[in-house]
PDB file of C-alpha atoms and ligand atoms in Angstrom:
ATOM      1  CA  UNK A  16      39.704   2.472  -5.128  1.00  0.00           C
ATOM      2  CA  UNK A  17      38.635   2.784  -8.727  1.00  0.00           C
ATOM      3  CA  UNK A  18      36.631  -0.444  -8.710  1.00  0.00           C
ATOM      4  CA  UNK A  19      34.731   0.501  -5.585  1.00  0.00           C
ATOM      5  CA  UNK A  20      34.173   3.987  -6.945  1.00  0.00           C
ATOM      6  CA  UNK A  21      32.673   2.566 -10.093  1.00  0.00           C
ATOM      7  CA  UNK A  22      30.514   0.119  -8.157  1.00  0.00           C
ATOM      8  CA  UNK A  23      29.128   2.774  -5.858  1.00  0.00           C
ATOM      9  CA  UNK A  24      28.524   5.051  -8.866  1.00  0.00           C
ATOM     10  CA  UNK A  25      26.504   2.294 -10.509  1.00  0.00           C
ATOM     11  CA  UNK A  26      24.605   1.720  -7.287  1.00  0.00           C
ATOM     12  CA  UNK A  27      23.722   5.402  -7.068  1.00  0.00           C
ATOM     13  CA  UNK A  28      22.565   5.379 -10.687  1.00  0.00           C
ATOM     14  CA  UNK A  29      20.462   2.325 -10.040  1.00  0.00           C
ATOM     15  CA  UNK A  30      18.850   3.839  -6.946  1.00  0.00           C
ATOM     16  CA  UNK A  31      18.052   6.974  -8.927  1.00  0.00           C
ATOM     17  CA  UNK A  32      16.515   4.950 -11.794  1.00  0.00           C
ATOM     18  CA  UNK A  33      14.472   2.841  -9.412  1.00  0.00           C
ATOM     19  CA  UNK A  34      13.304   5.946  -7.543  1.00  0.00           C
ATOM     20  CA  UNK A  35      12.166   7.530 -10.814  1.00  0.00           C
ATOM     21  CA  UNK A  36      10.351   4.374 -11.918  1.00  0.00           C
ATOM     22  CA  UNK A  37       8.545   4.032  -8.571  1.00  0.00           C
ATOM     23  CA  UNK A  38       7.590   7.702  -8.675  1.00  0.00           C
ATOM     24  CA  UNK A  39       6.178   7.303 -12.185  1.00  0.00           C
ATOM     25  CA  UNK A  40       4.206   4.209 -11.105  1.00  0.00           C
ATOM     26  CA  UNK A  41       2.718   6.073  -8.115  1.00  0.00           C
ATOM     27  CA  UNK A  42       1.806   9.013 -10.332  1.00  0.00           C
ATOM     28  CA  UNK A  43      -0.015   6.745 -12.817  1.00  0.00           C
ATOM     29  CA  UNK A  44      -1.827   4.992  -9.962  1.00  0.00           C
ATOM     30  CA  UNK A  45      -3.033   8.348  -8.654  1.00  0.00           C
ATOM     31  CA  UNK A  46      -4.363   9.078 -12.138  1.00  0.00           C
ATOM     32  CA  UNK A  47      -6.182   5.735 -12.129  1.00  0.00           C
ATOM     33  CA  UNK A  48      -3.969   4.341 -14.901  1.00  0.00           C
ATOM     34  CA  UNK A  49      -2.635   0.775 -14.926  1.00  0.00           C
ATOM     35  CA  UNK A  50       1.135   1.235 -15.182  1.00  0.00           C
ATOM     36  CA  UNK A  51       1.682  -2.128 -16.867  1.00  0.00           C
ATOM     37  CA  UNK A  52      -0.923  -1.455 -19.595  1.00  0.00           C
ATOM     38  CA  UNK A  53       0.580   2.007 -19.935  1.00  0.00           C
ATOM     39  CA  UNK A  54       4.088   0.609 -20.276  1.00  0.00           C
ATOM     40  CA  UNK A  55       2.950  -2.032 -22.790  1.00  0.00           C
ATOM     41  CA  UNK A  56       1.452   0.786 -24.875  1.00  0.00           C
ATOM     42  CA  UNK A  57       4.140   3.426 -24.515  1.00  0.00           C
ATOM     43  CA  UNK A  58       7.302   1.869 -23.086  1.00  0.00           C
ATOM     44  CA  UNK A  59       7.639   4.935 -20.865  1.00  0.00           C
ATOM     45  CA  UNK A  60       7.507   3.363 -17.394  1.00  0.00           C
ATOM     46  CA  UNK A  61      10.328   0.838 -17.450  1.00  0.00           C
ATOM     47  CA  UNK A  62      12.100   2.162 -20.532  1.00  0.00           C
ATOM     48  CA  UNK A  63      14.294  -0.227 -22.469  1.00  0.00           C
ATOM     49  CA  UNK A  64      13.753  -3.696 -21.016  1.00  0.00           C
ATOM     50  CA  UNK A  65      15.552  -6.979 -21.504  1.00  0.00           C
ATOM     51  CA  UNK A  66      12.856  -8.824 -23.423  1.00  0.00           C
ATOM     52  CA  UNK A  67      13.249 -12.599 -23.493  1.00  0.00           C
ATOM     53  CA  UNK A  68      10.099 -13.401 -25.418  1.00  0.00           C
ATOM     54  CA  UNK A  69       7.074 -11.549 -26.700  1.00  0.00           C
ATOM     55  CA  UNK A  70       3.950 -12.318 -28.690  1.00  0.00           C
ATOM     56  CA  UNK A  71       0.413 -10.889 -28.843  1.00  0.00           C
ATOM     57  CA  UNK A  72      -0.535 -12.231 -25.415  1.00  0.00           C
ATOM     58  CA  UNK A  73       2.567 -12.414 -23.260  1.00  0.00           C
ATOM     59  CA  UNK A  74       5.755 -10.497 -22.662  1.00  0.00           C
ATOM     60  CA  UNK A  75       8.634 -12.084 -20.773  1.00  0.00           C
ATOM     61  CA  UNK A  76      11.302  -9.730 -19.413  1.00  0.00           C
ATOM     62  CA  UNK A  77      14.083  -9.698 -16.876  1.00  0.00           C
ATOM     63  CA  UNK A  78      13.037  -7.735 -13.797  1.00  0.00           C
ATOM     64  CA  UNK A  79      14.768  -4.351 -13.986  1.00  0.00           C
ATOM     65  CA  UNK A  80      15.339  -4.440 -10.209  1.00  0.00           C
ATOM     66  CA  UNK A  81      15.869  -8.145  -9.500  1.00  0.00           C
ATOM     67  CA  UNK A  82      15.752  -9.843  -6.111  1.00  0.00           C
ATOM     68  CA  UNK A  83      17.953 -12.647  -7.470  1.00  0.00           C
ATOM     69  CA  UNK A  84      19.941 -13.261 -10.631  1.00  0.00           C
ATOM     70  CA  UNK A  85      17.593 -14.215 -13.460  1.00  0.00           C
ATOM     71  CA  UNK A  86      14.474 -12.772 -11.751  1.00  0.00           C
ATOM     72  CA  UNK A  87      12.016 -12.881 -14.646  1.00  0.00           C
ATOM     73  CA  UNK A  88       8.543 -11.434 -15.131  1.00  0.00           C
ATOM     74  CA  UNK A  89       5.848 -13.009 -17.291  1.00  0.00           C
ATOM     75  CA  UNK A  90       3.171 -10.439 -18.107  1.00  0.00           C
ATOM     76  CA  UNK A  91      -0.192 -11.454 -19.537  1.00  0.00           C
ATOM     77  CA  UNK A  92      -0.795  -8.514 -21.849  1.00  0.00           C
ATOM     78  CA  UNK A  93      -4.590  -8.135 -21.727  1.00  0.00           C
ATOM     79  CA  UNK A  94      -5.494  -6.394 -18.479  1.00  0.00           C
ATOM     80  CA  UNK A  95      -6.590  -8.905 -15.836  1.00  0.00           C
ATOM     81  CA  UNK A  96      -6.583  -7.884 -12.177  1.00  0.00           C
ATOM     82  CA  UNK A  97      -5.476 -11.293 -10.929  1.00  0.00           C
ATOM     83  CA  UNK A  98      -5.651 -14.967 -11.904  1.00  0.00           C
ATOM     84  CA  UNK A  99      -9.328 -15.233 -10.905  1.00  0.00           C
ATOM     85  CA  UNK A 100     -10.149 -13.084 -13.963  1.00  0.00           C
ATOM     86  CA  UNK A 101      -8.559 -15.525 -16.422  1.00  0.00           C
ATOM     87  CA  UNK A 102     -10.698 -17.851 -18.521  1.00  0.00           C
ATOM     88  CA  UNK A 103      -9.505 -21.452 -18.528  1.00  0.00           C
ATOM     89  CA  UNK A 104      -8.116 -20.942 -22.007  1.00  0.00           C
ATOM     90  CA  UNK A 105      -6.203 -17.832 -20.941  1.00  0.00           C
ATOM     91  CA  UNK A 106      -4.917 -19.649 -17.863  1.00  0.00           C
ATOM     92  CA  UNK A 107      -3.694 -22.444 -20.129  1.00  0.00           C
ATOM     93  CA  UNK A 108      -1.865 -19.969 -22.357  1.00  0.00           C
ATOM     94  CA  UNK A 109      -0.125 -18.074 -19.599  1.00  0.00           C
ATOM     95  CA  UNK A 110       0.757 -21.073 -17.434  1.00  0.00           C
ATOM     96  CA  UNK A 111       2.140 -22.960 -20.412  1.00  0.00           C
ATOM     97  CA  UNK A 112       4.352 -19.916 -21.046  1.00  0.00           C
ATOM     98  CA  UNK A 113       5.465 -19.884 -17.398  1.00  0.00           C
ATOM     99  CA  UNK A 114       6.381 -23.562 -17.604  1.00  0.00           C
ATOM    100  CA  UNK A 115       8.424 -22.976 -20.759  1.00  0.00           C
ATOM    101  CA  UNK A 116      10.273 -20.077 -19.171  1.00  0.00           C
ATOM    102  CA  UNK A 117      10.920 -21.999 -15.938  1.00  0.00           C
ATOM    103  CA  UNK A 118      12.474 -24.806 -17.986  1.00  0.00           C
ATOM    104  CA  UNK A 119      14.534 -22.276 -19.938  1.00  0.00           C
ATOM    105  CA  UNK A 120      15.790 -20.589 -16.734  1.00  0.00           C
ATOM    106  CA  UNK A 121      16.855 -23.970 -15.376  1.00  0.00           C
ATOM    107  CA  UNK A 122      18.577 -24.904 -18.588  1.00  0.00           C
ATOM    108  CA  UNK A 123      19.970 -21.498 -19.548  1.00  0.00           C
ATOM    109  CA  UNK A 124      21.094 -20.237 -16.141  1.00  0.00           C
ATOM    110  CA  UNK A 125      21.620 -23.496 -14.279  1.00  0.00           C
ATOM    111  CA  UNK A 126      18.904 -22.875 -11.686  1.00  0.00           C
ATOM    112  CA  UNK A 127      18.049 -25.851  -9.512  1.00  0.00           C
ATOM    113  CA  UNK A 128      14.455 -24.725  -8.976  1.00  0.00           C
ATOM    114  CA  UNK A 129      12.402 -21.724 -10.022  1.00  0.00           C
ATOM    115  CA  UNK A 130       9.801 -20.225  -7.702  1.00  0.00           C
ATOM    116  CA  UNK A 131       6.638 -18.738  -9.156  1.00  0.00           C
ATOM    117  CA  UNK A 132       4.901 -15.864  -7.443  1.00  0.00           C
ATOM    118  CA  UNK A 133       1.963 -13.684  -8.361  1.00  0.00           C
ATOM    119  CA  UNK A 134       1.070 -10.691  -6.228  1.00  0.00           C
ATOM    120  CA  UNK A 135      -2.212  -8.916  -6.656  1.00  0.00           C
ATOM    121  CA  UNK A 136      -2.054  -5.953  -4.328  1.00  0.00           C
ATOM    122  CA  UNK A 137      -3.233  -2.401  -4.589  1.00  0.00           C
ATOM    123  CA  UNK A 138      -6.092  -0.668  -6.288  1.00  0.00           C
ATOM    124  CA  UNK A 139      -4.991  -1.232  -9.857  1.00  0.00           C
ATOM    125  CA  UNK A 140      -3.245  -4.526 -10.370  1.00  0.00           C
ATOM    126  CA  UNK A 141      -2.164  -6.116 -13.627  1.00  0.00           C
ATOM    127  CA  UNK A 142      -1.647  -9.845 -13.514  1.00  0.00           C
ATOM    128  CA  UNK A 143       1.964 -10.871 -13.815  1.00  0.00           C
ATOM    129  CA  UNK A 144       4.076 -13.770 -12.654  1.00  0.00           C
ATOM    130  CA  UNK A 145       7.471 -13.459 -11.040  1.00  0.00           C
ATOM    131  CA  UNK A 146       9.896 -16.301 -11.579  1.00  0.00           C
ATOM    132  CA  UNK A 147      12.711 -16.431  -9.023  1.00  0.00           C
ATOM    133  CA  UNK A 148      15.502 -18.910  -9.708  1.00  0.00           C
ATOM    134  CA  UNK A 149      17.201 -20.765  -6.878  1.00  0.00           C
ATOM    135  CA  UNK A 150      20.707 -21.924  -7.701  1.00  0.00           C
ATOM    136  CA  UNK A 151      22.656 -24.755  -6.101  1.00  0.00           C
ATOM    137  CA  UNK A 152      23.760 -23.661  -2.639  1.00  0.00           C
ATOM    138  CA  UNK A 153      21.214 -20.822  -2.331  1.00  0.00           C
ATOM    139  CA  UNK A 154      19.038 -20.505   0.728  1.00  0.00           C
ATOM    140  CA  UNK A 155      15.708 -22.318   0.237  1.00  0.00           C
ATOM    141  CA  UNK A 156      12.197 -21.226   1.014  1.00  0.00           C
ATOM    142  CA  UNK A 157      10.335 -17.956   1.395  1.00  0.00           C
ATOM    143  CA  UNK A 158      13.413 -15.848   2.110  1.00  0.00           C
ATOM    144  CA  UNK A 159      14.274 -16.273  -1.557  1.00  0.00           C
ATOM    145  CA  UNK A 160      11.171 -14.255  -2.422  1.00  0.00           C
ATOM    146  CA  UNK A 161      12.088 -11.275  -0.281  1.00  0.00           C
ATOM    147  CA  UNK A 162      15.781 -10.751  -0.956  1.00  0.00           C
ATOM    148  CA  UNK A 163      16.755  -7.095  -1.310  1.00  0.00           C
ATOM    149  CA  UNK A 164      16.386  -5.780  -4.817  1.00  0.00           C
ATOM    150  CA  UNK A 165      19.584  -4.764  -6.568  1.00  0.00           C
ATOM    151  CA  UNK A 166      20.999  -3.536  -9.823  1.00  0.00           C
ATOM    152  CA  UNK A 167      20.578  -5.743 -12.851  1.00  0.00           C
ATOM    153  CA  UNK A 168      23.946  -7.241 -13.734  1.00  0.00           C
ATOM    154  CA  UNK A 169      24.924  -9.048 -16.940  1.00  0.00           C
ATOM    155  CA  UNK A 170      21.354  -8.589 -18.102  1.00  0.00           C
ATOM    156  CA  UNK A 171      21.876  -9.125 -21.814  1.00  0.00           C
ATOM    157  CA  UNK A 172      23.873 -12.274 -21.132  1.00  0.00           C
ATOM    158  CA  UNK A 173      21.183 -13.715 -18.831  1.00  0.00           C
ATOM    159  CA  UNK A 174      18.365 -12.759 -21.208  1.00  0.00           C
ATOM    160  CA  UNK A 175      20.230 -14.370 -24.106  1.00  0.00           C
ATOM    161  CA  UNK A 176      20.842 -17.598 -22.155  1.00  0.00           C
ATOM    162  CA  UNK A 177      17.144 -17.921 -21.283  1.00  0.00           C
ATOM    163  CA  UNK A 178      16.105 -16.969 -24.830  1.00  0.00           C
ATOM    164  CA  UNK A 179      18.394 -19.575 -26.346  1.00  0.00           C
ATOM    165  CA  UNK A 180      17.068 -22.314 -24.045  1.00  0.00           C
ATOM    166  CA  UNK A 181      13.505 -21.264 -24.842  1.00  0.00           C
ATOM    167  CA  UNK A 182      14.187 -21.579 -28.558  1.00  0.00           C
ATOM    168  CA  UNK A 183      15.636 -25.060 -28.103  1.00  0.00           C
ATOM    169  CA  UNK A 184      12.414 -26.082 -26.312  1.00  0.00           C
ATOM    170  CA  UNK A 185      10.403 -24.696 -29.199  1.00  0.00           C
ATOM    171  CA  UNK A 186      12.148 -26.855 -31.744  1.00  0.00           C
ATOM    172  CA  UNK A 187      10.310 -29.420 -33.892  1.00  0.00           C
ATOM    173  CA  UNK A 188       8.714 -32.207 -31.875  1.00  0.00           C
TER     174      UNK A 188
HETATM  175 ZN1   ZN B 213      -3.209  -3.334 -17.006  1.00  0.00          ZN
END
């Protein structure tokens, strides 16, 4: 059927894109280059991303290969291997941003809760936080963090909903 044909075509395209991105990341790692710093400088690893918010210190984007709808990444732009390398001031900056985005995901996408995860594996790691929404009726707990990755659907819509909620939060006190 046409619909199924289209869906499987999209899935193939997504697998190909993800394969290319992972290959590029591995290549940069072999060269001793941090792929997140490299992407922040050149935009050549992830390509066009759905940016929700950006300033000098943080970039907030939808994960290109989300585990759940609204899977969002908060990147602290200066290279820090993991949270133990943050000064208290930096920690304040980045966690305050995470809190704002969590609130915006709840408000904008109707998430019941938002899980926060930071992984610091591998030789070259660049601190980032993964925000994984849980919606009413979703399975709770750790399984939410390891759902299979899939193609990003309705990305611009989701990014816009979070962005709009973030702007409301920013309004005059
Ligand atoms: Zn880096």
